[in-house]
Short mmCIF file of C-alpha atoms in Angstrom, two decimals:
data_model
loop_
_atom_site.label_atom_id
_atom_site.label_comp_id
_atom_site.label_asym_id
_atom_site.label_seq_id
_atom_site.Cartn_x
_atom_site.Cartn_y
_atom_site.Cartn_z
CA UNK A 1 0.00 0.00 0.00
CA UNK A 2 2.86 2.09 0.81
CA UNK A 3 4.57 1.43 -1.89
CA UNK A 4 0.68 2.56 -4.31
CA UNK A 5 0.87 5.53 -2.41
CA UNK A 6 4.38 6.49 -3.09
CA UNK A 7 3.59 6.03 -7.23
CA UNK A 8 0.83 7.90 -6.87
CA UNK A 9 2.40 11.10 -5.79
CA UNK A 10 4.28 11.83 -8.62
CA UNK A 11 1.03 10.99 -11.00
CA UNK A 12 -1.03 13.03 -9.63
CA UNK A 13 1.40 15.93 -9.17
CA UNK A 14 1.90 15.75 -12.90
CA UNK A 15 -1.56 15.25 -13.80
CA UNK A 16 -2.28 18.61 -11.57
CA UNK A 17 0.84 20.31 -13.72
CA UNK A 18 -0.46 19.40 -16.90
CA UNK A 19 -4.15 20.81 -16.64
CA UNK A 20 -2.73 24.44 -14.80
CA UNK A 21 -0.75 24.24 -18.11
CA UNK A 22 -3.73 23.12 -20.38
CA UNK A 23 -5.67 25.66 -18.91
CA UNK A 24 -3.10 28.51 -19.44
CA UNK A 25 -2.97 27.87 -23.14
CA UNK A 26 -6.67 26.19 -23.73
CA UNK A 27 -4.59 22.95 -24.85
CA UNK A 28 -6.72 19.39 -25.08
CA UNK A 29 -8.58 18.28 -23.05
CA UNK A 30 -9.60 21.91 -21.80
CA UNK A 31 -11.14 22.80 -25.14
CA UNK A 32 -12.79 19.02 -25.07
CA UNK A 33 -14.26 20.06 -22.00
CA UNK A 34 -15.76 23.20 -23.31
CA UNK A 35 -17.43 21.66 -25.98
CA UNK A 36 -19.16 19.55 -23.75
CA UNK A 37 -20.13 21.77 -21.63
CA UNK A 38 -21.50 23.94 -24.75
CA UNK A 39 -23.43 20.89 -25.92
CA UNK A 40 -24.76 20.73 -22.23
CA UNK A 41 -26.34 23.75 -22.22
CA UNK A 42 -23.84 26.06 -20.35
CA UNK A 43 -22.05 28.76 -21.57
CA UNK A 44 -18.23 28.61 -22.59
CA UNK A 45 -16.34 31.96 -22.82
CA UNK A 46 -16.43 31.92 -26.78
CA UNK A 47 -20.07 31.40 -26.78
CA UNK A 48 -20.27 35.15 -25.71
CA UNK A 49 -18.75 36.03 -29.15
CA UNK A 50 -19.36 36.21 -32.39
CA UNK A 51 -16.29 36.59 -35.19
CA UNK A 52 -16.98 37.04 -39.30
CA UNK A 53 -15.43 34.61 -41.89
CA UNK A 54 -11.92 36.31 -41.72
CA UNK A 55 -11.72 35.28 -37.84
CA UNK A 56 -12.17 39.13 -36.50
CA UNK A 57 -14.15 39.54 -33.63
CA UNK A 58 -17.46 40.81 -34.80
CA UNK A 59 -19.83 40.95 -31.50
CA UNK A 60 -19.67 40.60 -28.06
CA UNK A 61 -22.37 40.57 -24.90
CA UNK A 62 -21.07 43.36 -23.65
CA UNK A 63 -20.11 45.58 -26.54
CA UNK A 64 -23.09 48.00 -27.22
CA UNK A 65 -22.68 50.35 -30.49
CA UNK A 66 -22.89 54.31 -29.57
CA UNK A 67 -22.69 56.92 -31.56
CA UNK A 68 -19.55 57.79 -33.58
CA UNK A 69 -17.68 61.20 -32.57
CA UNK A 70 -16.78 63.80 -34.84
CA UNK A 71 -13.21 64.01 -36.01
CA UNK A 72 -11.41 66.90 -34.86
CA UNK A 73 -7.64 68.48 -35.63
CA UNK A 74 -6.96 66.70 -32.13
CA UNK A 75 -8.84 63.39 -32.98
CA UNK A 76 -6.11 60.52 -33.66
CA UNK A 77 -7.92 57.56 -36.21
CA UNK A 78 -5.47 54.36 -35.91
CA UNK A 79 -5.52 51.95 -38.42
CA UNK A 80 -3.79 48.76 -36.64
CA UNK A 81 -2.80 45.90 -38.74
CA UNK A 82 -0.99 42.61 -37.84
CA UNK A 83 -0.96 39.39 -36.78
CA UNK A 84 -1.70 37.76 -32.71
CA UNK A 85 0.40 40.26 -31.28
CA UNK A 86 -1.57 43.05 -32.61
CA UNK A 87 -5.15 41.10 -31.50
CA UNK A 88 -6.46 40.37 -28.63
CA UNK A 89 -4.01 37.79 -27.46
CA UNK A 90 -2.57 39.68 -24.25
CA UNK A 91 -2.63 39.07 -20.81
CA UNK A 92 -4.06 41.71 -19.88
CA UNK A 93 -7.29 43.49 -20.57
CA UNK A 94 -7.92 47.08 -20.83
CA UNK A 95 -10.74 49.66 -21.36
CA UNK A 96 -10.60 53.02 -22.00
CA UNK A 97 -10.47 55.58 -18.63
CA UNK A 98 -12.02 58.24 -20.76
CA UNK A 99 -15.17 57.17 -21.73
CA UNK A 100 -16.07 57.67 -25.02
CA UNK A 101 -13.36 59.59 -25.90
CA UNK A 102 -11.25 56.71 -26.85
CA UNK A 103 -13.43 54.39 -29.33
CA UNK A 104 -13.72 50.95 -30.88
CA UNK A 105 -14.28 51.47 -34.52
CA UNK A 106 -15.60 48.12 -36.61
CA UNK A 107 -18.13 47.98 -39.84
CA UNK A 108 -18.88 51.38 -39.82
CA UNK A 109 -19.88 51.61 -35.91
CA UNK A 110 -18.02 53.01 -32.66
CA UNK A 111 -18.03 51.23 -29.46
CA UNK A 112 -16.60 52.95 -26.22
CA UNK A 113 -13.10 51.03 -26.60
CA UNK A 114 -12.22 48.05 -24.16
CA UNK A 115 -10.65 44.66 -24.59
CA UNK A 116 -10.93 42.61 -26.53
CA UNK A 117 -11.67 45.22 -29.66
CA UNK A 118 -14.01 44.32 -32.21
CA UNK A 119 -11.78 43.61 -35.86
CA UNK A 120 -9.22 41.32 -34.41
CA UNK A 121 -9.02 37.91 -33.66
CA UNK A 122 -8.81 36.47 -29.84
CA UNK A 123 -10.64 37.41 -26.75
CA UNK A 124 -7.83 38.18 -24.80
CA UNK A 125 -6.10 41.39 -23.60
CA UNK A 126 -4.79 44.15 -26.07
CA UNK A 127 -2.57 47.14 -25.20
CA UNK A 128 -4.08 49.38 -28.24
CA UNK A 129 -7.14 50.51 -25.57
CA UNK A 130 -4.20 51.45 -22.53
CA UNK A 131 -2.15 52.86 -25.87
CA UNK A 132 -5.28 55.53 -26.17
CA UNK A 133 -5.66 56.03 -22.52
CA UNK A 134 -1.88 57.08 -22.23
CA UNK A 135 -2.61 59.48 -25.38
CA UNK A 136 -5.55 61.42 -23.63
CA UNK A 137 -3.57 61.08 -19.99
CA UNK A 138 -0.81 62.82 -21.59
CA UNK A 139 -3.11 65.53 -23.59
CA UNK A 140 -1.33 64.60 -27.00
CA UNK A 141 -5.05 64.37 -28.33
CA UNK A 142 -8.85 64.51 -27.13
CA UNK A 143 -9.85 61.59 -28.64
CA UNK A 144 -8.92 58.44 -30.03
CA UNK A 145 -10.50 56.03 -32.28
CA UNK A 146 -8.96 52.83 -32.85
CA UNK A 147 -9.90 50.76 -36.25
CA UNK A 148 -7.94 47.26 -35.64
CA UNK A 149 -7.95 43.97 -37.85
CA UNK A 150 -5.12 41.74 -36.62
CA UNK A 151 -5.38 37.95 -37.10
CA UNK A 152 -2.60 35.19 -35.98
CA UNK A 153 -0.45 33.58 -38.03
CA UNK A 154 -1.36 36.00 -40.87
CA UNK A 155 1.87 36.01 -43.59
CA UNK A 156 2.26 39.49 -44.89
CA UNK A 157 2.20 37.73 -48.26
CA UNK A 158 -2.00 37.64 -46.92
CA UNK A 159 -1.73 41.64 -46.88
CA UNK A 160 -0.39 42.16 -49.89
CA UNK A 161 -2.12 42.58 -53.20
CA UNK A 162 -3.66 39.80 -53.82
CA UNK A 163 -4.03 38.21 -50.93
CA UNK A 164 -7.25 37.55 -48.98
CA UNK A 165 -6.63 40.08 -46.41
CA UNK A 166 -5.54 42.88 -48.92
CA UNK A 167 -9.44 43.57 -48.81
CA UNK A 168 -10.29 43.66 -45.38
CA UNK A 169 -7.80 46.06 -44.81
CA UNK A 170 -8.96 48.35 -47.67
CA UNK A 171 -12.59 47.84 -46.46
CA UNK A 172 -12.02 49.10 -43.37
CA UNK A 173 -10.32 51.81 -44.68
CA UNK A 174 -13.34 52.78 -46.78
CA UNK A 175 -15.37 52.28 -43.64
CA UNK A 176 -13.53 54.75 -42.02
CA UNK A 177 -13.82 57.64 -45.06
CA UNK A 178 -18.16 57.06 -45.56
CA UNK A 179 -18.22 57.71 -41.51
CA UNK A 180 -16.15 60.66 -41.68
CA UNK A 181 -12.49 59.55 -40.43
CA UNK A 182 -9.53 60.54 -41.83
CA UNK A 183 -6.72 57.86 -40.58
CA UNK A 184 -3.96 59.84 -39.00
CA UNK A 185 -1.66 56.59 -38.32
CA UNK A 186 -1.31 53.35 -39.92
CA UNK A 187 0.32 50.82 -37.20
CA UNK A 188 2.29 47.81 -38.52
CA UNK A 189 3.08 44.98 -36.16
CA UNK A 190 3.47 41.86 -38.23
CA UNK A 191 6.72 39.62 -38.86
CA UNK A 192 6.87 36.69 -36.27
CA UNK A 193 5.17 34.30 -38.86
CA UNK A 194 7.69 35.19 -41.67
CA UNK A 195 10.56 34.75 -39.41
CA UNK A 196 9.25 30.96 -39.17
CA UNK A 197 8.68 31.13 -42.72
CA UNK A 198 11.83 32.36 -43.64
CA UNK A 199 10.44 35.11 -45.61
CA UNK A 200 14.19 36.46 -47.31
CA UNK A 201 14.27 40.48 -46.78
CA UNK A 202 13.94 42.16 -50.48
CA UNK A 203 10.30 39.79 -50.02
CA UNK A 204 9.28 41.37 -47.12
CA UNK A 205 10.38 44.42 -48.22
CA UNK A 206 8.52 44.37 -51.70
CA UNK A 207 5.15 42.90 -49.74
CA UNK A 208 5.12 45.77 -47.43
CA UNK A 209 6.00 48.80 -49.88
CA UNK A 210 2.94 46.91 -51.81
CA UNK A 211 0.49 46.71 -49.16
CA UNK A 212 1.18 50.27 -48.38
CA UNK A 213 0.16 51.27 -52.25
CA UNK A 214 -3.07 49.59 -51.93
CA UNK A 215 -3.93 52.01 -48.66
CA UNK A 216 -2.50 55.02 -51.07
CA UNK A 217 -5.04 53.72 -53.69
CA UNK A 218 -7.62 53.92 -51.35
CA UNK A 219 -7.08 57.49 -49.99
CA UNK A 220 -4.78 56.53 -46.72
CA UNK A 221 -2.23 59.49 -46.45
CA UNK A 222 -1.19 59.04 -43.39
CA UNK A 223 2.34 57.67 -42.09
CA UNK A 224 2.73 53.87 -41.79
CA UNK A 225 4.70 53.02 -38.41
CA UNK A 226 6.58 49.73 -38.68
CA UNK A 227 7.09 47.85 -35.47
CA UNK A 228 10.16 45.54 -35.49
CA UNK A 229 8.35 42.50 -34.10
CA UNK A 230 9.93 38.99 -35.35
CA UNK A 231 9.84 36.94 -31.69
CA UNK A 232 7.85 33.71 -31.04
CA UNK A 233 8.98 31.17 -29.62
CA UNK A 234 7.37 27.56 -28.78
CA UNK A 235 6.04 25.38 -31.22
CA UNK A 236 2.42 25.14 -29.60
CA UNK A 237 2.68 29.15 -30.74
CA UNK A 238 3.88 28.17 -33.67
CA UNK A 239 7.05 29.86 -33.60
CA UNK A 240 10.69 28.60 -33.19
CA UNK A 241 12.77 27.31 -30.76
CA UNK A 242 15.35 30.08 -30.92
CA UNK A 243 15.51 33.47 -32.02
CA UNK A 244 18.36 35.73 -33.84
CA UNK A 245 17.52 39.41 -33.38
CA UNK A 246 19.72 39.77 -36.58
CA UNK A 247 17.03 38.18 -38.70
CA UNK A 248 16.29 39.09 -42.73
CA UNK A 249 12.69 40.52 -41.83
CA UNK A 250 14.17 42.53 -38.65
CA UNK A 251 16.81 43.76 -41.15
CA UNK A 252 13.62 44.76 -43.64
CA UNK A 253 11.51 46.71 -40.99
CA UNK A 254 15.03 48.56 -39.76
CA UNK A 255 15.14 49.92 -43.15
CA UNK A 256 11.75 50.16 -44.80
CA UNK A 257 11.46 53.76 -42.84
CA UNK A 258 14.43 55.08 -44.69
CA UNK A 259 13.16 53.91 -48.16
CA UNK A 260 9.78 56.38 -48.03
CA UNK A 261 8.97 59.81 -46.43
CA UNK A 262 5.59 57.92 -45.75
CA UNK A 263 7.15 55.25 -43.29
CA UNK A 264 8.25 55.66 -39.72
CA UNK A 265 10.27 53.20 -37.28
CA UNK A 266 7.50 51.74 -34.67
CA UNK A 267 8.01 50.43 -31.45
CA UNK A 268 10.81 47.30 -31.51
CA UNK A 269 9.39 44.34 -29.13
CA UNK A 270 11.62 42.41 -30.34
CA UNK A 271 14.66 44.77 -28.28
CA UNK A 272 12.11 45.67 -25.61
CA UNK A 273 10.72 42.88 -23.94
CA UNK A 274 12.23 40.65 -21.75
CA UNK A 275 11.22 36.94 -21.01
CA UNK A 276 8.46 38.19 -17.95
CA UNK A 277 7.30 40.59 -20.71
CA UNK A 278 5.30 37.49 -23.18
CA UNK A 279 3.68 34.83 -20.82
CA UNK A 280 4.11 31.85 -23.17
CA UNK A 281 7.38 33.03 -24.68
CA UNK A 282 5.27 34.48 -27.49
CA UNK A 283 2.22 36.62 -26.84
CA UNK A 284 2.50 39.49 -24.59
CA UNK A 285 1.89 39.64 -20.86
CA UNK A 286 0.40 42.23 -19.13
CA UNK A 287 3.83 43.77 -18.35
CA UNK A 288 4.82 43.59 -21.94
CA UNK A 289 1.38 45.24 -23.06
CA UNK A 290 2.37 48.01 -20.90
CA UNK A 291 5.79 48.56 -22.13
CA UNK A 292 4.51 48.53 -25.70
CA UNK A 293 1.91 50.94 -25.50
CA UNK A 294 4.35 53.49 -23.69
CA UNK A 295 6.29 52.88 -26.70
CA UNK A 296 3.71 53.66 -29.49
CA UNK A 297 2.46 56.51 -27.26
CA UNK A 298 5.96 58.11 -27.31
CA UNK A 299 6.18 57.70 -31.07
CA UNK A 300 2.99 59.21 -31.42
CA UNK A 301 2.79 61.98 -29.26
CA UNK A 302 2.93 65.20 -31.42
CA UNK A 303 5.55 67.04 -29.40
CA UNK A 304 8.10 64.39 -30.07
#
């Protein structure tokens, strides 16, 4: 009996490991689990949201469509583009300490921004809401309205002309005109998936520049702000099992902002973070959500 009791230690100490872990990262049997409880009758967390056929986030119980402010000289429209990273894949959720100052912009409608935003994939944390909070806190504008449409694992290949996501993003650009909104920033964080890929750097290069002359096409003037974001690791992230900071689509988003007057250098997670910073090596804790939005808000802010 001893002897039973002494094998059964270690088994169930692992088996208690392995579901704090499954849970973490919704990893069989935890989405198992949900399902049946779905078919059951109760309610999983995804059951509270609805998302269109690109994956975006298109409804939620609690988001409740208001009506959209005017833009002003001090009204900043962000058009945020990208893959997990730029979704609502965080570890920390946000919502905006100003009301309705700081809005959720999706298909033509404004919700009073909070995470996770309507247009990306996920229903996790974002930093784009804390991102606008910092922006009003500081007095660098009165409002914000924030226009996202991230989705993991998206190749910027899937951006580019062509692609199937080269129309959402004009689409929501267009959305953004026949309400009124002139987008004042274009934020790019995208690149983790091509570093798996091993996308070389004249592609990247020649995708982006591309991308960027569909938004010209469709009336975008404003500057494009390239993050330097190439980090994920883990394959159950599906990223890699090391990282080189010198990388060929780092080395592309160093220089794209010297090839146009158009481009800017965004914030580089890839330099910024440290390993408490992404909570599964990968996606961004709620340390490294903060870090990054003081980042893009000291890019942004019109005094520097």
């Amino acid at each position: 009996m001893r002897t039973s009791f002494l094998l059964a230690v270690p088994v169930l100490t692992a088996t208690y490991l392995f579901g704090a872990y499954s849970a973490r990262h919704e990893l069989f049997p935890v989405r198992f689990f949900h399902a049946l409880k779905t078919r059951a009758g109760g309610t999983a967390p995804e059951d509270l949201y609805t998302f269109d056929q690109a994956g975006r986030l298109a409804s939620g119980d609690q988001k409740k469509a208001v009506t959209c402010p005017q833009q002003t000289d001090r009204t900043a429209v962000l058009l945020l583009i990208g893959q997990s990273n730029a979704g609502n894949h965080g570890g920390q959720r946000f919502r905006s300490e100003h009301g309705g100052s700081i809005m959720n912009f999706f298909h033509g409608r404004c919700y009073v921004a909070g995470s996770p935003l309507l247009g990306s994939d996920g229903i996790s944390g974002e930093y784009w809401t804390e991102l606008g909070n910092l922006l009003l806190d500081r007095g660098s504008f009165d409002q914000v309205i924030l226009a996202p449409m991230a989705i993991s694992g998206a190749a910027i290949s899937r951006w580019s002309p062509g692609g199937d996501l080269n129309r959402t993003m004009t689409d929501t650009a267009t959305q953004l005109q026949q309400r009124g909104y002139s987008v004042t920033h274009v934020l790019w964080v995208q690149g983790e998936i091509d570093y798996v890929k091993g996308t070389n750097e004249k592609d990247y290069r020649d995708r982006f520049l591309s991308l960027v002359s569909s938004l010209r096409s469709h009336d975008v003037a404003a500057p494009v702000y390239v993050a330097i974001a190439t980090k994920c690791l883990g394959a159950s992230n599906g990223g890699t099992r090391n990282h080189s900071a010198d990388n060929p689509v780092a080395r592309a988003q160093l220089a794209l902002p010297a090839s146009a007057a158009d481009l800017r250098g965004g914030v580089n997670s890839d330099a910024l973070l440290d390993d408490l910073d992404r909570y599964d090596d990968c996606h961004f804790s709620a340390s490294g959500e903060r870090k990054v939005a003081r980042g893009w808000a000291d890019l942004l802010s019109p005094a520097r």
